[in-house]
PDB file of C-alpha atoms in Angstrom:
ATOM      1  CA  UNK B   1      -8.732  93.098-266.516  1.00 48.00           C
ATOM      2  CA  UNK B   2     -11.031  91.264-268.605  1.00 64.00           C
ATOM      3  CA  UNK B   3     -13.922  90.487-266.458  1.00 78.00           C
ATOM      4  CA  UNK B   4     -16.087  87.245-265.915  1.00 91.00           C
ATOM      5  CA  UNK B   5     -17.794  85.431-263.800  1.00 95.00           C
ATOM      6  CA  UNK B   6     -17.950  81.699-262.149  1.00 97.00           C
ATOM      7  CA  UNK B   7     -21.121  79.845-261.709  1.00 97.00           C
ATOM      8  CA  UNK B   8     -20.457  76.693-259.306  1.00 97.00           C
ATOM      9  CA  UNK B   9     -22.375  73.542-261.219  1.00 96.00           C
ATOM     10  CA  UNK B  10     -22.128  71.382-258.478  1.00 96.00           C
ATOM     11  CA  UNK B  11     -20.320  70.980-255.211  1.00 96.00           C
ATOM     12  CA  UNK B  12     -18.302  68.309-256.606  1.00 96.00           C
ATOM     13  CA  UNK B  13     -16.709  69.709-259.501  1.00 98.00           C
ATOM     14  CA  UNK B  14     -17.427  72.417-262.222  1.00 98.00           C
ATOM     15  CA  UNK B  15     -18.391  75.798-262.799  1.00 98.00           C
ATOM     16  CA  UNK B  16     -20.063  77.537-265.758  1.00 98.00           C
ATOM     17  CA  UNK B  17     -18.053  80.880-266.936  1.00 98.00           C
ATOM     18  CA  UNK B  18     -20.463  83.562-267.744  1.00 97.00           C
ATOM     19  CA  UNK B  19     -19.696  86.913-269.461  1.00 95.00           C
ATOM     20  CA  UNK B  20     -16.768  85.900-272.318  1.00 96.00           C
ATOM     21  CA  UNK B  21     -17.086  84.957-275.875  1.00 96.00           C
ATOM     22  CA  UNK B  22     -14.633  82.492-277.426  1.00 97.00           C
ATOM     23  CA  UNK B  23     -15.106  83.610-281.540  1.00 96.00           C
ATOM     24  CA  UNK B  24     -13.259  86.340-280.533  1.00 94.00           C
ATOM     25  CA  UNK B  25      -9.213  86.481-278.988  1.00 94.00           C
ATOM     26  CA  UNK B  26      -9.493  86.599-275.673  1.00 95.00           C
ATOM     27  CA  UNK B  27      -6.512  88.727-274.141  1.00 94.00           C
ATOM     28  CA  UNK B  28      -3.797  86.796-271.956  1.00 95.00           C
ATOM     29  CA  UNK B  29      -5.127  88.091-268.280  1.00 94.00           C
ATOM     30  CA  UNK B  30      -8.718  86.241-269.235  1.00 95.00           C
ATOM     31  CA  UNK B  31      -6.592  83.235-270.415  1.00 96.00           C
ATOM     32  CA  UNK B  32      -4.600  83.131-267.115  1.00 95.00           C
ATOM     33  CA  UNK B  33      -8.210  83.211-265.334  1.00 96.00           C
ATOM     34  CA  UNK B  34      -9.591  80.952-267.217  1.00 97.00           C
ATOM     35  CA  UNK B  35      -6.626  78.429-266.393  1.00 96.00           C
ATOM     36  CA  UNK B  36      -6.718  78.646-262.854  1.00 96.00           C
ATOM     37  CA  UNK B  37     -10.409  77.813-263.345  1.00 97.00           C
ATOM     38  CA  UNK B  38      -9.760  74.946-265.021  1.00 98.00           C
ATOM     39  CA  UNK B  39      -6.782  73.893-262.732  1.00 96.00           C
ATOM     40  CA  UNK B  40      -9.237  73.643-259.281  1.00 96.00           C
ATOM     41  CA  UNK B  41     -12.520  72.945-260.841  1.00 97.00           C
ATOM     42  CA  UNK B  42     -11.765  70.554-262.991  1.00 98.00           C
ATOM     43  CA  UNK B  43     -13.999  70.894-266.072  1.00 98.00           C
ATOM     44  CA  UNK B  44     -15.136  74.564-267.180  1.00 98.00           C
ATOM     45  CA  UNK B  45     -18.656  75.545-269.116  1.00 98.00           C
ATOM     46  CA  UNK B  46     -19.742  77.669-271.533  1.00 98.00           C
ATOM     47  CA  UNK B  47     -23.026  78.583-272.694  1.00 98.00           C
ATOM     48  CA  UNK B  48     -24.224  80.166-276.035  1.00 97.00           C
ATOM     49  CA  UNK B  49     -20.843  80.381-277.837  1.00 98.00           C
ATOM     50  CA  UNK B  50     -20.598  80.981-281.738  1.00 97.00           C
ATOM     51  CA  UNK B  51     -17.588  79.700-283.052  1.00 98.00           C
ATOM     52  CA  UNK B  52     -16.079  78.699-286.491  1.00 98.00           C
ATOM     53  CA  UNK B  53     -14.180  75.555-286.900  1.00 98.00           C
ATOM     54  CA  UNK B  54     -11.188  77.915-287.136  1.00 98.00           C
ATOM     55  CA  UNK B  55     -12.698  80.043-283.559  1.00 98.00           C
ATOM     56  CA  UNK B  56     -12.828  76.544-281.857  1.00 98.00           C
ATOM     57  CA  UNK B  57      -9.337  75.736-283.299  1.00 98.00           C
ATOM     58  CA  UNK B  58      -8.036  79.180-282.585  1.00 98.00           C
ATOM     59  CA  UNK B  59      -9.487  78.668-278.786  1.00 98.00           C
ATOM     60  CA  UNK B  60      -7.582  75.229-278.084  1.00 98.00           C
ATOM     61  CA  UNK B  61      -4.384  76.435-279.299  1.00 97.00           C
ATOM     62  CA  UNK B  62      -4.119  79.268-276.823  1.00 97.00           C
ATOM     63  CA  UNK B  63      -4.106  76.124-274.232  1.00 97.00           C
ATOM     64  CA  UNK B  64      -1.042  74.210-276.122  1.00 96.00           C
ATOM     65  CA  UNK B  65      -0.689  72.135-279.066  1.00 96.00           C
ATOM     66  CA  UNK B  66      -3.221  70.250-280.486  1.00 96.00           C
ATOM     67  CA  UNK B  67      -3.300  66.606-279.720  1.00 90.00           C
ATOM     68  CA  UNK B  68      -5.002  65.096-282.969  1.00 86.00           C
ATOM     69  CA  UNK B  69      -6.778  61.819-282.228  1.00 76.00           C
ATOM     70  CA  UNK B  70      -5.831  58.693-283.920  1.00 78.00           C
ATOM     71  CA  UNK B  71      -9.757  57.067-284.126  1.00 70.00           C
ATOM     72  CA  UNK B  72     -12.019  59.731-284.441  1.00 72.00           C
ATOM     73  CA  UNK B  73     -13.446  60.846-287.683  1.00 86.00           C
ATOM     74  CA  UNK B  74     -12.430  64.371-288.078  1.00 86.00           C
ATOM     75  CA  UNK B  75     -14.375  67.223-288.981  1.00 92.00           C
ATOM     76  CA  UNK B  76     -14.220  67.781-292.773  1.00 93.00           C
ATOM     77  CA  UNK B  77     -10.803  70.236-294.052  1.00 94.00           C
ATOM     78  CA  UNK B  78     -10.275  70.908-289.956  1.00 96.00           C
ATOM     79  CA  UNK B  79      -8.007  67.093-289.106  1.00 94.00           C
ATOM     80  CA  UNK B  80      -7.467  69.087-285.590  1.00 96.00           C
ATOM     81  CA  UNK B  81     -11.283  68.611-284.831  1.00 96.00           C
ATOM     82  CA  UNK B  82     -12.866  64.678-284.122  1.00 94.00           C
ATOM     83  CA  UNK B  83     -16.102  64.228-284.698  1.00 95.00           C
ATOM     84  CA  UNK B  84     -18.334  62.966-281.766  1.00 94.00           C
ATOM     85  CA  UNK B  85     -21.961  61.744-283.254  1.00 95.00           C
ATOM     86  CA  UNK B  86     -24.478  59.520-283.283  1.00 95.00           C
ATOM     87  CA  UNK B  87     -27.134  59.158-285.801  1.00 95.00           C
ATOM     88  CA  UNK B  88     -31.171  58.663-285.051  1.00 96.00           C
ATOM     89  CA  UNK B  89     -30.730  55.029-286.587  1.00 94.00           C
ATOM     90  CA  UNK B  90     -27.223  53.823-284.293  1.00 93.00           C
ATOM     91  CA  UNK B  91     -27.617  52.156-280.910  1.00 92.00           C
ATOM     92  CA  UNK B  92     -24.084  53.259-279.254  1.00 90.00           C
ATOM     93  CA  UNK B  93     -22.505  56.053-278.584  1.00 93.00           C
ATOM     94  CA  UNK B  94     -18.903  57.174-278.559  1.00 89.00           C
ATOM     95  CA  UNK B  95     -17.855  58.301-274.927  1.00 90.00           C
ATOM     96  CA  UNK B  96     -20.487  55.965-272.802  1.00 93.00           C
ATOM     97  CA  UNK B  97     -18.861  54.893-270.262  1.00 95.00           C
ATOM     98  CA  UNK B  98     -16.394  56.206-267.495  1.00 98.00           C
ATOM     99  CA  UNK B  99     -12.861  57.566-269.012  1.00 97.00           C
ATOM    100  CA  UNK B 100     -10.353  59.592-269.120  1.00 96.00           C
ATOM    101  CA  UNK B 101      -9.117  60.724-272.610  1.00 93.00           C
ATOM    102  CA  UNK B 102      -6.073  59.420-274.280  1.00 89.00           C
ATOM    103  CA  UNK B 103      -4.703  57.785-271.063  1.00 93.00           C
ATOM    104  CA  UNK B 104      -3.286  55.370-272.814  1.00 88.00           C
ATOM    105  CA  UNK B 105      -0.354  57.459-274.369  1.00 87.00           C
ATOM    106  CA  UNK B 106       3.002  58.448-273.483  1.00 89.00           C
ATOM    107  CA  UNK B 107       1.774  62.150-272.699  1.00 90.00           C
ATOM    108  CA  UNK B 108      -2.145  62.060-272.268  1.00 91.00           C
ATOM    109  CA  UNK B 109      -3.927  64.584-273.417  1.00 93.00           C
ATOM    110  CA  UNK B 110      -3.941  67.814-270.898  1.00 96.00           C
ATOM    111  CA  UNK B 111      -7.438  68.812-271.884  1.00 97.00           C
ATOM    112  CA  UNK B 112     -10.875  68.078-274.014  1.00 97.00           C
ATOM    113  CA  UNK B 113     -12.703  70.849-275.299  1.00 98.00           C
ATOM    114  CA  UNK B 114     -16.282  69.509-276.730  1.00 98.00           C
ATOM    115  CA  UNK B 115     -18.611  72.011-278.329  1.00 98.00           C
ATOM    116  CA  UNK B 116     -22.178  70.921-279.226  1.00 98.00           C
ATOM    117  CA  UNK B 117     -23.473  71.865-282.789  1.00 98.00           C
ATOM    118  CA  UNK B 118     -26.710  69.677-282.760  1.00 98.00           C
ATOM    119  CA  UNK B 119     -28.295  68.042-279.517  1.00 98.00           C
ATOM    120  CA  UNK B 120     -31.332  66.072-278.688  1.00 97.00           C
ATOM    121  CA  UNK B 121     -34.334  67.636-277.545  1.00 96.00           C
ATOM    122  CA  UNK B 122     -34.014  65.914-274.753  1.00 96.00           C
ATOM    123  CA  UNK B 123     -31.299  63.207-272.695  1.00 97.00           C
ATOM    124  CA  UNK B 124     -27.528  63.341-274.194  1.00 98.00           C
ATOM    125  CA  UNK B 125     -26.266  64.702-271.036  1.00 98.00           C
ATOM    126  CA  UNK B 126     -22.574  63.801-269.940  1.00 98.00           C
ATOM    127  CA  UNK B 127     -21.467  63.528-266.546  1.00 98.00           C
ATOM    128  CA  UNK B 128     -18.092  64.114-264.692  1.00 98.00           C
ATOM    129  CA  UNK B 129     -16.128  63.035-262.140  1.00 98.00           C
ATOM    130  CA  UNK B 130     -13.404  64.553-259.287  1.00 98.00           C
ATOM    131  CA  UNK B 131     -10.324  62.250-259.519  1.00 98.00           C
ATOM    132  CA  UNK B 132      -8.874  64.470-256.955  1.00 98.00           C
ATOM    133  CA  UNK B 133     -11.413  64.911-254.620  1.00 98.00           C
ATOM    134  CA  UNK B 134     -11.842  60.986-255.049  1.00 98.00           C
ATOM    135  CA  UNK B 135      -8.374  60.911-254.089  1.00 98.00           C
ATOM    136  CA  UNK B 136      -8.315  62.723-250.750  1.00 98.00           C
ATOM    137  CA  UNK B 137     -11.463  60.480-249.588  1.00 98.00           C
ATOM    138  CA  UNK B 138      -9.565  57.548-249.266  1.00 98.00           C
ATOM    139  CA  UNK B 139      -8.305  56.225-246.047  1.00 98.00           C
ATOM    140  CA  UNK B 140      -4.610  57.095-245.448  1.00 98.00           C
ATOM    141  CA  UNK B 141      -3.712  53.095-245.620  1.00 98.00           C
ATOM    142  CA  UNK B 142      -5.071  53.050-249.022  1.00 98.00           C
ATOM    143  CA  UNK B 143      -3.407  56.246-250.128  1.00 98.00           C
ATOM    144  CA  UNK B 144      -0.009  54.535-248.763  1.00 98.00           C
ATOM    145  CA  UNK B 145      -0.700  51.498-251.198  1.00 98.00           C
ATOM    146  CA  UNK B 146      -1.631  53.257-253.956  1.00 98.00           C
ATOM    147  CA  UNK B 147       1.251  55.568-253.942  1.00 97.00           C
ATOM    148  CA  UNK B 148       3.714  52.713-255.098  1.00 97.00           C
ATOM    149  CA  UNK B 149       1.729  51.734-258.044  1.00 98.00           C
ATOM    150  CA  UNK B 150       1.540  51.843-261.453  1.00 98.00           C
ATOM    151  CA  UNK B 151      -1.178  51.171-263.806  1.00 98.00           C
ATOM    152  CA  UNK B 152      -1.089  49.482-267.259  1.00 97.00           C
ATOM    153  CA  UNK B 153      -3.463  51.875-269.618  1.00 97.00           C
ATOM    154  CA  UNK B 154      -4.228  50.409-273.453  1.00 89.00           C
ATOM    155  CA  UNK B 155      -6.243  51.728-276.413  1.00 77.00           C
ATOM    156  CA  UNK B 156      -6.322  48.039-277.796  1.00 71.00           C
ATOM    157  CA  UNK B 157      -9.752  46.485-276.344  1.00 72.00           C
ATOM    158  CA  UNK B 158     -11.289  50.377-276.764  1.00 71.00           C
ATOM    159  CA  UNK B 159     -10.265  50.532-280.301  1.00 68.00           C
ATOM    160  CA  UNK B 160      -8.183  47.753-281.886  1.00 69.00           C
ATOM    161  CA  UNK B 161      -9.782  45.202-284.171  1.00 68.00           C
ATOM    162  CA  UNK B 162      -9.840  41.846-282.297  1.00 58.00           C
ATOM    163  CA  UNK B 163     -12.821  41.978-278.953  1.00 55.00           C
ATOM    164  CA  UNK B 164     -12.784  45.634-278.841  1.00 56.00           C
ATOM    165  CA  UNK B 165     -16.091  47.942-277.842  1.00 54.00           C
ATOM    166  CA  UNK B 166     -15.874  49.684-280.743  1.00 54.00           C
ATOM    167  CA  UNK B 167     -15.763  46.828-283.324  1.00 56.00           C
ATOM    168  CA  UNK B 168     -18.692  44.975-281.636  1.00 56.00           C
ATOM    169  CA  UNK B 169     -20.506  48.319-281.951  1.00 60.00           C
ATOM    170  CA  UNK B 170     -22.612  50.437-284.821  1.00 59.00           C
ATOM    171  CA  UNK B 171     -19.585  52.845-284.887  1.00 57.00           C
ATOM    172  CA  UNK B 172     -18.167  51.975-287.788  1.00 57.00           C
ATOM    173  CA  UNK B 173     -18.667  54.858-289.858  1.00 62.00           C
ATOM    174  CA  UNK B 174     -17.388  56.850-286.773  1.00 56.00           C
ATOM    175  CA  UNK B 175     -14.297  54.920-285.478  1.00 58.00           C
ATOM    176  CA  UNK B 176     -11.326  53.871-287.377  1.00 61.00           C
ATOM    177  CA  UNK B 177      -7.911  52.995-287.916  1.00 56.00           C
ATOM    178  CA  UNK B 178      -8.020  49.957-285.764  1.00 62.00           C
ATOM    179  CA  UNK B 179      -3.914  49.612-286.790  1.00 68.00           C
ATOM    180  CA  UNK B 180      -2.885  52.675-284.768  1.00 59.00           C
ATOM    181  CA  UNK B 181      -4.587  51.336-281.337  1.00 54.00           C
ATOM    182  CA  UNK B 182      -1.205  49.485-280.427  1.00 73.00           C
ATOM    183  CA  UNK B 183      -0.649  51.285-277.418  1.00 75.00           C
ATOM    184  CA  UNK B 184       0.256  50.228-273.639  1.00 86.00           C
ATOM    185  CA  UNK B 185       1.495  52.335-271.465  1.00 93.00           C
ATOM    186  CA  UNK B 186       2.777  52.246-267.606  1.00 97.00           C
ATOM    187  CA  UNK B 187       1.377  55.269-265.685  1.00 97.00           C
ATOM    188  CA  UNK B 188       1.469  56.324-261.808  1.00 97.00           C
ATOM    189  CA  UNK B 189      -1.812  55.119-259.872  1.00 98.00           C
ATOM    190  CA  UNK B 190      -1.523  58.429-258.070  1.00 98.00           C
ATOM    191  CA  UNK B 191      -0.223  61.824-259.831  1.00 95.00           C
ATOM    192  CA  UNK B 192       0.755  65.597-258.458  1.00 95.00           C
ATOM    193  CA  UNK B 193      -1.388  67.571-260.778  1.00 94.00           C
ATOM    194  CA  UNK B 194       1.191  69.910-262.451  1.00 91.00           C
ATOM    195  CA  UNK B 195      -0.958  73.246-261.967  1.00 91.00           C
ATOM    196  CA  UNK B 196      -2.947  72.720-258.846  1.00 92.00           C
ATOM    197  CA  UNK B 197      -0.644  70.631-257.123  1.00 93.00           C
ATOM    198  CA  UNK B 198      -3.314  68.375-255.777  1.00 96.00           C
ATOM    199  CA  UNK B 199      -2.922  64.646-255.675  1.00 97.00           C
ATOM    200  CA  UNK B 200      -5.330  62.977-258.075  1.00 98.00           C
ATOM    201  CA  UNK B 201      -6.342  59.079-258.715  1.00 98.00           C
ATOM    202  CA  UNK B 202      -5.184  58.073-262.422  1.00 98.00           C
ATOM    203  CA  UNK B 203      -6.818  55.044-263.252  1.00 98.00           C
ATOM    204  CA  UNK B 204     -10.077  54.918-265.380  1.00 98.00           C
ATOM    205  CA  UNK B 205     -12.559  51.996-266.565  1.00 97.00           C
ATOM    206  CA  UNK B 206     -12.430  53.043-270.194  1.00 94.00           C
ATOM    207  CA  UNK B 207      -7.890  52.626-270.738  1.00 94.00           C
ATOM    208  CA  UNK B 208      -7.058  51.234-267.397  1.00 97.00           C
ATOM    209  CA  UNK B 209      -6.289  47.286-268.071  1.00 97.00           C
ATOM    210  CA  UNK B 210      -4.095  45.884-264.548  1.00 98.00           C
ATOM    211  CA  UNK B 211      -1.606  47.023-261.822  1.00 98.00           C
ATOM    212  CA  UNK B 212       2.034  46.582-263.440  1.00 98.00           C
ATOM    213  CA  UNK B 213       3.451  43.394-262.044  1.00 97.00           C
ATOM    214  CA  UNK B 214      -0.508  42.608-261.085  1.00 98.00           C
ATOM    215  CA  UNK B 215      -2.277  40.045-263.099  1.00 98.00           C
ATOM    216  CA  UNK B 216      -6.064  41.374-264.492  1.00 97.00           C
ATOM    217  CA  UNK B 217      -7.445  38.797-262.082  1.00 98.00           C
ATOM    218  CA  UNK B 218      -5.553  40.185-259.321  1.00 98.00           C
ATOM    219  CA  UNK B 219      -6.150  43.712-260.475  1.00 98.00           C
ATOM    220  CA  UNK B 220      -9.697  43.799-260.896  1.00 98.00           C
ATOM    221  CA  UNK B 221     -11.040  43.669-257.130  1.00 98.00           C
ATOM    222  CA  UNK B 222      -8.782  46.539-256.015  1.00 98.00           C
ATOM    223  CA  UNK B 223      -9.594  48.617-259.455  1.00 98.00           C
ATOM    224  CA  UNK B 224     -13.397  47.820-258.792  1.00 98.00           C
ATOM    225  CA  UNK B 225     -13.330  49.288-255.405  1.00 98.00           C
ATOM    226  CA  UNK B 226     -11.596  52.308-257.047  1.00 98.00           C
ATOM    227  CA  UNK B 227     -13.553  53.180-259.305  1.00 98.00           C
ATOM    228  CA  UNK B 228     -17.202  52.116-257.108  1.00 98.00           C
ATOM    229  CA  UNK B 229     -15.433  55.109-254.813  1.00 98.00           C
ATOM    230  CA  UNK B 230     -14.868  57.776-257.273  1.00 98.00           C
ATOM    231  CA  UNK B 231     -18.395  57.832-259.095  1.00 98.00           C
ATOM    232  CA  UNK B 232     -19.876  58.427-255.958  1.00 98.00           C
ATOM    233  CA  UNK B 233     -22.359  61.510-255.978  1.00 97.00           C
ATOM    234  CA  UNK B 234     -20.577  64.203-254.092  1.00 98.00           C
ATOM    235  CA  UNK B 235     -17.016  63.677-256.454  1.00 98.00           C
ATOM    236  CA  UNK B 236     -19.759  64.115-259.857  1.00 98.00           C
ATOM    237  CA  UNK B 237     -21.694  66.673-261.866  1.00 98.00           C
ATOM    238  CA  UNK B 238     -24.252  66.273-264.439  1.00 98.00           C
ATOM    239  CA  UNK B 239     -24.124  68.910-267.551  1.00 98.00           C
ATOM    240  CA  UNK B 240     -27.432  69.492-269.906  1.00 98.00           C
ATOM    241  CA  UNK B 241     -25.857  70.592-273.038  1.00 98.00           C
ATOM    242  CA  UNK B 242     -27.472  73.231-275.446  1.00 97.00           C
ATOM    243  CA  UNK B 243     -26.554  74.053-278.907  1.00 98.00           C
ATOM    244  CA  UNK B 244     -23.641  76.280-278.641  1.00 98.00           C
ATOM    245  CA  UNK B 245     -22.480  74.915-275.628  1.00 98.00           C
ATOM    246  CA  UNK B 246     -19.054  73.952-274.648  1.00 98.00           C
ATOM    247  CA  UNK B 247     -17.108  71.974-271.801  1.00 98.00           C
ATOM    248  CA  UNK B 248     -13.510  71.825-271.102  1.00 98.00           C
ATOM    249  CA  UNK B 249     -12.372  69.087-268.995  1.00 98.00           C
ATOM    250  CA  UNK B 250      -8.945  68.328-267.403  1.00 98.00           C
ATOM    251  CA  UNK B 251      -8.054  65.128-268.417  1.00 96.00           C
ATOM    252  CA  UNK B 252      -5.462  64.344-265.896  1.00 96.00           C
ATOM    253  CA  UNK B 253      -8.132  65.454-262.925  1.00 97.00           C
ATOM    254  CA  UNK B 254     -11.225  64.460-264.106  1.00 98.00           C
ATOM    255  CA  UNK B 255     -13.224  61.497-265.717  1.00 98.00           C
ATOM    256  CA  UNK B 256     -16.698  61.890-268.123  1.00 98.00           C
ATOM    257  CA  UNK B 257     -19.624  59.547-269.006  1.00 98.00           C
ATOM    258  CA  UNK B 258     -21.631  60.231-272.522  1.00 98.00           C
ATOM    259  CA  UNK B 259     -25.197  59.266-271.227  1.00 98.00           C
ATOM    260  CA  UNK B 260     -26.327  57.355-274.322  1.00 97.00           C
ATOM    261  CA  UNK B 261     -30.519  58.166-273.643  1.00 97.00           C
ATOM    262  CA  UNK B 262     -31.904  59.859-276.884  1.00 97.00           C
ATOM    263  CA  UNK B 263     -32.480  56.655-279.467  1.00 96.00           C
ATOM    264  CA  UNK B 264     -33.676  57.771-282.302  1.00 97.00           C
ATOM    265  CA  UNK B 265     -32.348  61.366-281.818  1.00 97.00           C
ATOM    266  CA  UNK B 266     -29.128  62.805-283.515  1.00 97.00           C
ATOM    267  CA  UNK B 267     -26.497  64.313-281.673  1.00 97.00           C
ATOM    268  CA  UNK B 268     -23.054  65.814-283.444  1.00 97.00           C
ATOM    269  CA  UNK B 269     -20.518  67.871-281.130  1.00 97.00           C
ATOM    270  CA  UNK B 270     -17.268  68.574-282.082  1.00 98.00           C
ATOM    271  CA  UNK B 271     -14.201  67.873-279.895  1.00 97.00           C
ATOM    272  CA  UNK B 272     -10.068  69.239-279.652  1.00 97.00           C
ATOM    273  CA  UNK B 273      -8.138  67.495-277.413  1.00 96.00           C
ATOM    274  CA  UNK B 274      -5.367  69.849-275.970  1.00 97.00           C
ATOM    275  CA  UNK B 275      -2.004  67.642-275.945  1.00 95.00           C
ATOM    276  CA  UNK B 276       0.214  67.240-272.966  1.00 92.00           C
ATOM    277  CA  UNK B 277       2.714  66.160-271.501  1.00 90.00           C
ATOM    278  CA  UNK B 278       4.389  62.525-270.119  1.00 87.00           C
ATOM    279  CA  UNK B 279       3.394  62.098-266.283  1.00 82.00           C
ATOM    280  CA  UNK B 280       5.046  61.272-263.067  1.00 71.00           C
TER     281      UNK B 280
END
């Protein structure tokens, strides 16, 4: 048995995994470890990894297929890899605000695994929430309600050309593609997460547009109180990155927040987002 250990980050969600290293193949009784970690904590941590472009790619595709993003610039000869950056000169960053990746496809991404190649001396820090822990807080009317919903999730107003973030933003030499962000997509309010089996909330500010058969205006008050609930401290963690760095989130569990608090300080990390599957 291939022996490591867990560090708890925060009693909300996360825990740092001490004692493996990810350049090299890791054999299938870590991996099975390592998955279970990921399937009740929610996000998993590394610290002072070395990896390649091909280790980080190598890594993500003992987790599944790779789900390459539409958007993102990628990481020169590696399409697999997006690039996440922000330059001393640009005023937004990419991520800064709360999401959950790729919710608005047909099968959202299973997983995000971000390593950090260059990070601010200080600030940059992202934060993550427990959709499932958010989930079992609510009252059991609420649960009752939510349970015969759906949610509308779109990538249009994110990244589309007309009134989206990204086109009002300094992200132009980041984002792209505009064309592709034509999707809308109808997805349970509440999910059984395949490998834990807990119930989790999946609805996020960042994709999440209205209730199906809900107008926005009659959506919003009911999505505002959601979301108030779920960023509240005890369902969150806060993680400091440091060159070399890594964290693995659970997309369908979990949601993340890019703090955007270093102007004038560069930051590049390098992200693979682990495809999935469709949900119900």
């Amino acid at each position: 048995m291939h022996e490591f250990q867990l560090r708890p980050v925060s009693g909300g969600l996360g825990v740092v995994v001490e004692g493996l290293d990810l350049s090299s193949e890791l054999p299938d009784d870590a991996m099975s470890s390592l998955r279970g970690a990921l399937a009740e904590h929610g996000v998993i941590f590394f610290r002072d990894q070395q990896l390649s472009e091909t280790d980080h790619v190598r890594f993500a595709e003992r987790w599944g297929s790779i789900d390459v993003n539409r958007f993102f610039k990628a990481v020169d000869g590696f399409p697999q890899i997006a690039e996440v950056r922000k330059e001393p000169e640009q005023k937004s960053n990419i991520g800064g605000g709360w999401h959950a990746d790729h919710s608005y496809d047909e099968a959202p991404a299973m997983g995000s695994i971000l390593y950090a190649r260059e990070v601010p001396e200080s600030g940059g820090d992202t934060l993550f929430a427990n959709m499932a822990a958010a989930y079992e807080a609510l009252s059991d009317g609420l649960k009752e309600t939510l349970s015969r919903l759906r949610a509308v999730h779109s990538s249009r107003h994110v990244f589309g050309k007309r009134d989206s973030y990204y086109a009002k933003s300094d992200s132009d030499d980041r984002i792209g593609n505009a064309d592709a962000a034509t999707q809308d997509v109808v997805h349970p309010v509440v999910l059984r997460h395949p490998d834990s089996g807990a119930r989790v909330l999946y609805v996020n500010p960042g994709f999440t547009t209205h209730f199906e058969g809900w107008t926005k205006e009659e959506s919003a008050p009911l999505l505002s109180t959601l979301y108030r609930h779920a960023t509240r401290p005890e369902f969150t963690c806060r993680f400091r990155w440091r060159e070399g760095s890594i964290a693995f989130w659970d997309n369908r569990s979990t949601w993340h927040y890019a703090v955007n608090d270093y102007p004038g300080q560069r930051r590049v990390m390098h992200r693979i987002t682990v495809a999935g599957v469709p949900l119900s």
